[in-house]
Structures are given as structure tokens and as C-alpha cells.
């Protein structure tokens, strides 16, 4: 049972696809060493997309309490999968936050850091503020 004010989503991975409940069509997935086509994505690419979207949405919510111009703001996410040998992998991520219309550097830094702190997907993510 889902608690009040919580959201639950589900997905099923099988063979070469992942099906997201309520989303169509299924997404074709592949492994990082088999990216010979643009019609399939890796789990790491899906995580990068989800991370960028989550930090972006959290940034918008965080900034709504102040008087900030978030025009042209963007979040870039990079995910790195590193093979450590013997079927052991590590995953690291970092995000760049661009807030070109927020003039005050302290305000930009505060917004970016708070968004990452509050984003449930961004725990242990390196943050860089990009721009002036």
C-alpha cells in the first residue's frame, strides 16, 4: 500500500526491453558494450536521464520559494560505469547546473546545492555550477 503523498512506479525488464507501467512503447535496452544503434538505451543512460530530470524538477521546486528568474536553466547529468574486473562495476554520477539568469553567484550556488540535496535520486552526486 502506498502512503499518502507518495508515488509508486513500476517497470519490468525482460530480454532486450523494459516496460514502464503506463508508458508506451516499451524501451529497447542494451549493454554499454553493445551500443551499435540509436534505437536502444543502456540502463546507465536511463539513469542519467532520470537524474537530470529529477534534479531539474527539484531545482524548479526549490526556486519557487524565492524571486529567481529560471529562464534558460538546465541540468546536465553524466553517469560513468566503470568495470573493476571479475564482474564488479561501480557507478558514479555528476551534474552541471546552469542558471544563466540568476545574477548573484551565492544564490546560484545555494539553489544548485539545495536542489541536489533534496533530489531523492542525487545522493552522493558531484555538483558543478556552470556559468558566470
Coordinates of N, CA and C in Angstrom, one line a residue:
X1 N 0.8 -1.2 0.0 CA 0.0 0.0 0.0 C 0.9 1.2 0.0
X2 N 0.5 2.2 -0.8 CA 1.3 3.5 -0.9 C 0.8 4.4 0.2
X3 N 1.8 5.1 0.8 CA 1.5 6.1 1.8 C 0.9 7.3 1.2
X4 N 0.2 8.1 1.9 CA -0.3 9.4 1.4 C 0.9 10.3 1.0
X5 N 0.7 11.0 -0.1 CA 1.8 11.9 -0.6 C 3.0 11.1 -1.1
X6 N 2.8 9.9 -1.5 CA 4.0 9.2 -2.1 C 3.5 8.7 -3.4
X7 N 4.5 8.4 -4.3 CA 4.2 7.9 -5.6 C 4.9 6.6 -5.8
X8 N 4.3 5.7 -6.5 CA 4.9 4.4 -6.8 C 4.8 4.1 -8.3
X9 N 5.9 3.7 -8.8 CA 6.0 3.4 -10.2 C 6.6 2.0 -10.4
X10 N 6.4 1.4 -11.5 CA 7.0 0.1 -11.7 C 7.4 -0.1 -13.1
X11 N 8.4 -0.9 -13.3 CA 8.9 -1.3 -14.6 C 9.3 -2.7 -14.6
X12 N 9.3 -3.3 -15.7 CA 9.7 -4.7 -15.9 C 10.7 -4.8 -17.0
X13 N 11.9 -5.4 -16.7 CA 12.9 -5.6 -17.7 C 12.9 -7.1 -18.1
X14 N 12.9 -7.3 -19.4 CA 12.9 -8.7 -20.0 C 13.7 -8.7 -21.3
X15 N 14.6 -9.6 -21.4 CA 15.3 -9.8 -22.6 C 16.0 -8.5 -23.1
X16 N 15.4 -7.9 -24.1 CA 16.1 -6.6 -24.6 C 15.2 -5.4 -24.5
X17 N 14.3 -5.4 -23.5 CA 13.4 -4.3 -23.4 C 13.0 -4.1 -21.9
X18 N 12.5 -2.9 -21.7 CA 12.0 -2.5 -20.4 C 10.6 -1.9 -20.6
X19 N 9.7 -2.3 -19.8 CA 8.3 -1.8 -20.0 C 8.0 -1.0 -18.7
X20 N 7.7 0.3 -18.9 CA 7.4 1.1 -17.8 C 5.8 1.2 -17.7
X21 N 5.3 0.8 -16.5 CA 3.9 0.8 -16.3 C 3.3 2.1 -16.8
X22 N 2.3 2.1 -17.6 CA 1.6 3.3 -18.1 C 2.3 4.0 -19.2
X23 N 3.4 3.5 -19.7 CA 4.1 4.2 -20.8 C 4.2 3.2 -22.0
X24 N 4.0 3.8 -23.1 CA 4.1 3.0 -24.3 C 5.0 3.8 -25.3
X25 N 5.7 3.2 -26.1 CA 6.0 1.8 -26.2 C 7.1 1.4 -25.2
X26 N 7.4 0.1 -25.2 CA 8.5 -0.5 -24.4 C 9.8 0.2 -24.9
X27 N 10.7 0.3 -24.0 CA 12.1 0.9 -24.4 C 13.0 -0.3 -24.7
X28 N 13.7 -0.2 -25.8 CA 14.7 -1.3 -26.1 C 16.0 -0.9 -25.3
X29 N 16.5 -1.9 -24.6 CA 17.7 -1.7 -23.8 C 18.8 -2.6 -24.3
X30 N 20.1 -2.2 -24.0 CA 21.2 -2.9 -24.4 C 22.3 -2.7 -23.3
X31 N 23.4 -3.3 -23.5 CA 24.5 -3.2 -22.6 C 25.5 -2.1 -23.1
X32 N 26.3 -1.6 -22.2 CA 27.2 -0.5 -22.6 C 28.2 -0.9 -23.7
X33 N 28.5 -2.1 -23.8 CA 29.5 -2.6 -24.8 C 28.8 -2.9 -26.1
X34 N 27.5 -2.7 -26.2 CA 26.7 -3.1 -27.4 C 25.8 -1.9 -27.9
X35 N 26.4 -0.7 -28.0 CA 25.6 0.4 -28.3 C 25.7 0.7 -29.8
X36 N 25.6 -0.3 -30.6 CA 25.7 -0.1 -32.1 C 24.3 0.2 -32.7
X37 N 23.6 1.1 -32.1 CA 22.3 1.5 -32.7 C 21.7 2.6 -31.8
X38 N 20.9 3.4 -32.4 CA 20.3 4.5 -31.7 C 18.9 4.2 -31.2
X39 N 18.5 3.0 -31.5 CA 17.1 2.6 -31.0 C 17.1 1.9 -29.7
X40 N 18.2 1.8 -29.1 CA 18.3 1.1 -27.7 C 19.1 2.0 -26.8
X41 N 18.8 1.9 -25.5 CA 19.5 2.7 -24.5 C 20.0 1.7 -23.4
X42 N 21.0 2.2 -22.7 CA 21.6 1.4 -21.6 C 20.9 1.8 -20.3
X43 N 20.9 1.0 -19.3 CA 20.4 1.4 -18.0 C 21.1 2.6 -17.5
X44 N 22.4 2.8 -17.8 CA 23.1 4.0 -17.3 C 22.6 5.2 -18.0
X45 N 22.2 5.1 -19.3 CA 21.7 6.3 -20.0 C 20.3 6.6 -19.4
X46 N 19.5 5.6 -19.0 CA 18.2 5.9 -18.4 C 18.4 6.5 -17.1
X47 N 19.4 6.1 -16.3 CA 19.7 6.8 -15.0 C 20.1 8.2 -15.2
X48 N 21.0 8.5 -16.2 CA 21.4 9.9 -16.5 C 20.2 10.7 -16.8
X49 N 19.3 10.2 -17.6 CA 18.1 11.0 -18.0 C 17.3 11.2 -16.8
X50 N 17.1 10.2 -16.0 CA 16.2 10.3 -14.8 C 16.9 11.3 -13.8
X51 N 18.2 11.2 -13.6 CA 18.9 12.1 -12.7 C 18.8 13.6 -13.1
X52 N 19.0 13.8 -14.4 CA 18.9 15.2 -14.9 C 17.5 15.7 -14.7
X53 N 16.5 14.9 -15.0 CA 15.1 15.4 -14.9 C 14.7 15.6 -13.4
X54 N 15.2 14.7 -12.5 CA 14.9 14.8 -11.1 C 15.5 16.1 -10.5
X55 N 16.8 16.3 -10.8 CA 17.4 17.5 -10.3 C 16.8 18.7 -10.8
X56 N 16.4 18.7 -12.1 CA 15.8 19.9 -12.8 C 14.5 20.2 -12.1
X57 N 13.6 19.2 -11.9 CA 12.3 19.4 -11.3 C 12.5 19.9 -9.8
X58 N 13.5 19.3 -9.1 CA 13.7 19.7 -7.7 C 14.2 21.2 -7.7
X59 N 15.1 21.5 -8.7 CA 15.5 22.9 -8.8 C 14.4 23.9 -9.0
X60 N 13.4 23.6 -9.8 CA 12.3 24.4 -10.0 C 11.5 24.6 -8.7
X61 N 11.2 23.4 -8.0 CA 10.5 23.5 -6.8 C 11.3 24.3 -5.7
X62 N 12.6 24.1 -5.6 CA 13.4 24.8 -4.7 C 13.4 26.3 -4.9
X63 N 13.5 26.7 -6.2 CA 13.5 28.1 -6.5 C 12.1 28.8 -6.4
X64 N 11.1 28.0 -6.3 CA 9.7 28.6 -6.3 C 9.5 29.4 -5.0
X65 N 10.3 29.2 -4.0 CA 10.2 30.0 -2.7 C 10.9 31.3 -2.8
X66 N 11.6 31.6 -3.8 CA 12.3 32.9 -3.9 C 11.9 33.6 -5.2
X67 N 12.5 34.7 -5.4 CA 12.3 35.5 -6.6 C 13.4 35.4 -7.6
X68 N 13.5 34.2 -8.2 CA 14.6 33.9 -9.2 C 14.0 33.7 -10.6
X69 N 14.8 34.3 -11.5 CA 14.5 34.1 -12.9 C 15.2 32.8 -13.4
X70 N 14.4 31.7 -13.6 CA 15.0 30.5 -14.0 C 14.9 30.2 -15.5
X71 N 14.7 31.3 -16.3 CA 14.7 31.2 -17.7 C 16.0 30.6 -18.2
X72 N 16.0 29.7 -19.1 CA 17.1 29.1 -19.7 C 17.9 28.2 -18.8
X73 N 17.4 27.9 -17.6 CA 18.1 27.0 -16.7 C 18.1 25.6 -17.3
X74 N 19.2 24.8 -16.9 CA 19.3 23.4 -17.4 C 20.1 22.6 -16.5
X75 N 20.0 21.3 -16.5 CA 20.8 20.4 -15.7 C 21.3 19.3 -16.7
X76 N 22.6 19.2 -16.7 CA 23.3 18.1 -17.4 C 23.7 17.1 -16.4
X77 N 23.5 15.8 -16.7 CA 23.9 14.7 -15.9 C 24.8 13.8 -16.7
X78 N 25.9 13.3 -16.0 CA 26.8 12.4 -16.6 C 26.9 11.2 -15.6
X79 N 26.8 10.0 -16.2 CA 26.9 8.8 -15.4 C 28.1 8.0 -16.0
X80 N 28.9 7.5 -15.1 CA 30.0 6.7 -15.5 C 30.0 5.3 -14.9
X81 N 30.0 4.3 -15.8 CA 30.1 2.9 -15.3 C 31.5 2.4 -15.5
X82 N 32.1 2.0 -14.5 CA 33.5 1.5 -14.5 C 33.6 0.0 -14.2
X83 N 34.2 -0.7 -15.0 CA 34.4 -2.2 -14.8 C 35.6 -2.3 -13.9
X84 N 35.4 -3.0 -12.8 CA 36.5 -3.2 -11.9 C 37.1 -4.6 -11.9
X85 N 36.6 -5.4 -12.9 CA 37.1 -6.8 -13.0 C 36.2 -7.7 -12.3
X86 N 36.3 -9.0 -12.7 CA 35.5 -10.1 -12.1 C 34.1 -9.7 -11.8
X87 N 33.4 -9.2 -12.8 CA 32.0 -8.8 -12.8 C 31.7 -7.8 -11.7
X88 N 32.6 -7.0 -11.4 CA 32.4 -5.9 -10.4 C 32.4 -4.6 -11.1
X89 N 31.4 -3.8 -10.9 CA 31.2 -2.4 -11.5 C 31.0 -1.4 -10.4
X90 N 31.4 -0.2 -10.7 CA 31.0 1.0 -9.9 C 30.3 2.0 -10.8
X91 N 29.4 2.7 -10.2 CA 28.6 3.7 -10.9 C 28.8 5.1 -10.2
X92 N 29.2 6.1 -11.0 CA 29.3 7.4 -10.4 C 28.6 8.4 -11.3
X93 N 28.2 9.5 -10.7 CA 27.4 10.5 -11.4 C 27.8 11.9 -11.0
X94 N 27.6 12.8 -11.9 CA 27.8 14.2 -11.6 C 26.8 15.0 -12.4
X95 N 26.4 16.2 -11.9 CA 25.5 17.1 -12.6 C 26.1 18.5 -12.7
X96 N 25.8 19.1 -13.8 CA 26.1 20.5 -14.0 C 24.8 21.3 -14.0
X97 N 24.8 22.3 -13.2 CA 23.5 23.1 -13.1 C 23.8 24.5 -13.8
X98 N 23.0 24.9 -14.7 CA 23.2 26.2 -15.4 C 22.0 27.1 -15.0
X99 N 22.3 28.2 -14.5 CA 21.3 29.2 -14.1 C 21.7 30.6 -14.6
X100 N 21.7 30.8 -15.9 CA 22.2 32.0 -16.5 C 21.5 33.3 -16.1
X101 N 20.3 33.2 -15.7 CA 19.6 34.5 -15.4 C 19.6 34.8 -13.9
X102 N 20.2 33.9 -13.1 CA 20.4 34.2 -11.7 C 21.7 34.9 -11.5
X103 N 21.7 36.2 -11.3 CA 22.9 37.0 -11.3 C 23.8 36.8 -10.1
X104 N 23.3 36.6 -8.9 CA 24.0 36.5 -7.7 C 24.7 35.1 -7.6
X105 N 26.0 35.0 -7.6 CA 26.7 33.7 -7.5 C 26.3 32.9 -6.3
X106 N 26.2 33.6 -5.1 CA 25.8 32.9 -3.9 C 24.4 32.2 -4.1
X107 N 23.4 33.0 -4.7 CA 22.1 32.5 -4.9 C 22.2 31.3 -5.9
X108 N 23.0 31.3 -6.9 CA 23.1 30.2 -7.9 C 23.6 29.0 -7.2
X109 N 24.7 29.2 -6.4 CA 25.3 28.0 -5.7 C 24.3 27.4 -4.7
X110 N 23.6 28.3 -3.9 CA 22.6 27.8 -3.0 C 21.5 27.0 -3.6
X111 N 21.0 27.6 -4.7 CA 19.9 26.9 -5.4 C 20.4 25.5 -5.9
X112 N 21.5 25.5 -6.6 CA 22.0 24.2 -7.1 C 22.3 23.2 -6.0
X113 N 22.9 23.6 -5.0 CA 23.2 22.6 -3.9 C 22.0 22.1 -3.2
X114 N 21.0 23.0 -2.9 CA 19.8 22.6 -2.3 C 19.0 21.7 -3.2
X115 N 19.0 21.9 -4.5 CA 18.2 21.0 -5.4 C 18.8 19.6 -5.4
X116 N 20.1 19.5 -5.4 CA 20.8 18.2 -5.3 C 20.6 17.6 -4.0
X117 N 20.6 18.3 -2.9 CA 20.4 17.7 -1.6 C 19.0 17.2 -1.4
X118 N 18.0 17.9 -2.1 CA 16.6 17.5 -1.9 C 16.2 16.5 -3.0
X119 N 16.9 16.3 -4.0 CA 16.5 15.3 -5.1 C 16.8 13.9 -4.6
X120 N 15.8 13.1 -4.5 CA 16.0 11.7 -4.0 C 16.9 10.9 -4.8
X121 N 17.1 11.2 -6.1 CA 18.0 10.4 -6.9 C 19.4 10.9 -6.9
X122 N 19.7 12.0 -6.2 CA 21.0 12.6 -6.4 C 21.9 12.5 -5.2
X123 N 21.6 11.5 -4.3 CA 22.5 11.3 -3.2 C 23.9 10.9 -3.7
X124 N 24.9 11.5 -3.1 CA 26.3 11.2 -3.5 C 26.7 11.6 -4.9
X125 N 26.0 12.7 -5.4 CA 26.3 13.1 -6.8 C 27.2 14.4 -6.7
X126 N 28.2 14.5 -7.5 CA 29.0 15.7 -7.6 C 28.3 16.7 -8.3
X127 N 28.3 18.0 -7.8 CA 27.6 19.1 -8.4 C 28.6 20.1 -8.9
X128 N 28.4 20.6 -10.1 CA 29.2 21.8 -10.6 C 28.2 22.9 -11.0
X129 N 28.5 24.1 -10.7 CA 27.8 25.2 -11.1 C 28.4 25.7 -12.4
X130 N 27.7 25.8 -13.5 CA 28.3 26.2 -14.7 C 27.8 27.6 -15.1
X131 N 28.7 28.4 -15.6 CA 28.3 29.7 -16.0 C 29.1 30.8 -15.2
X132 N 28.7 32.1 -15.4 CA 29.4 33.2 -14.7 C 29.3 33.1 -13.2

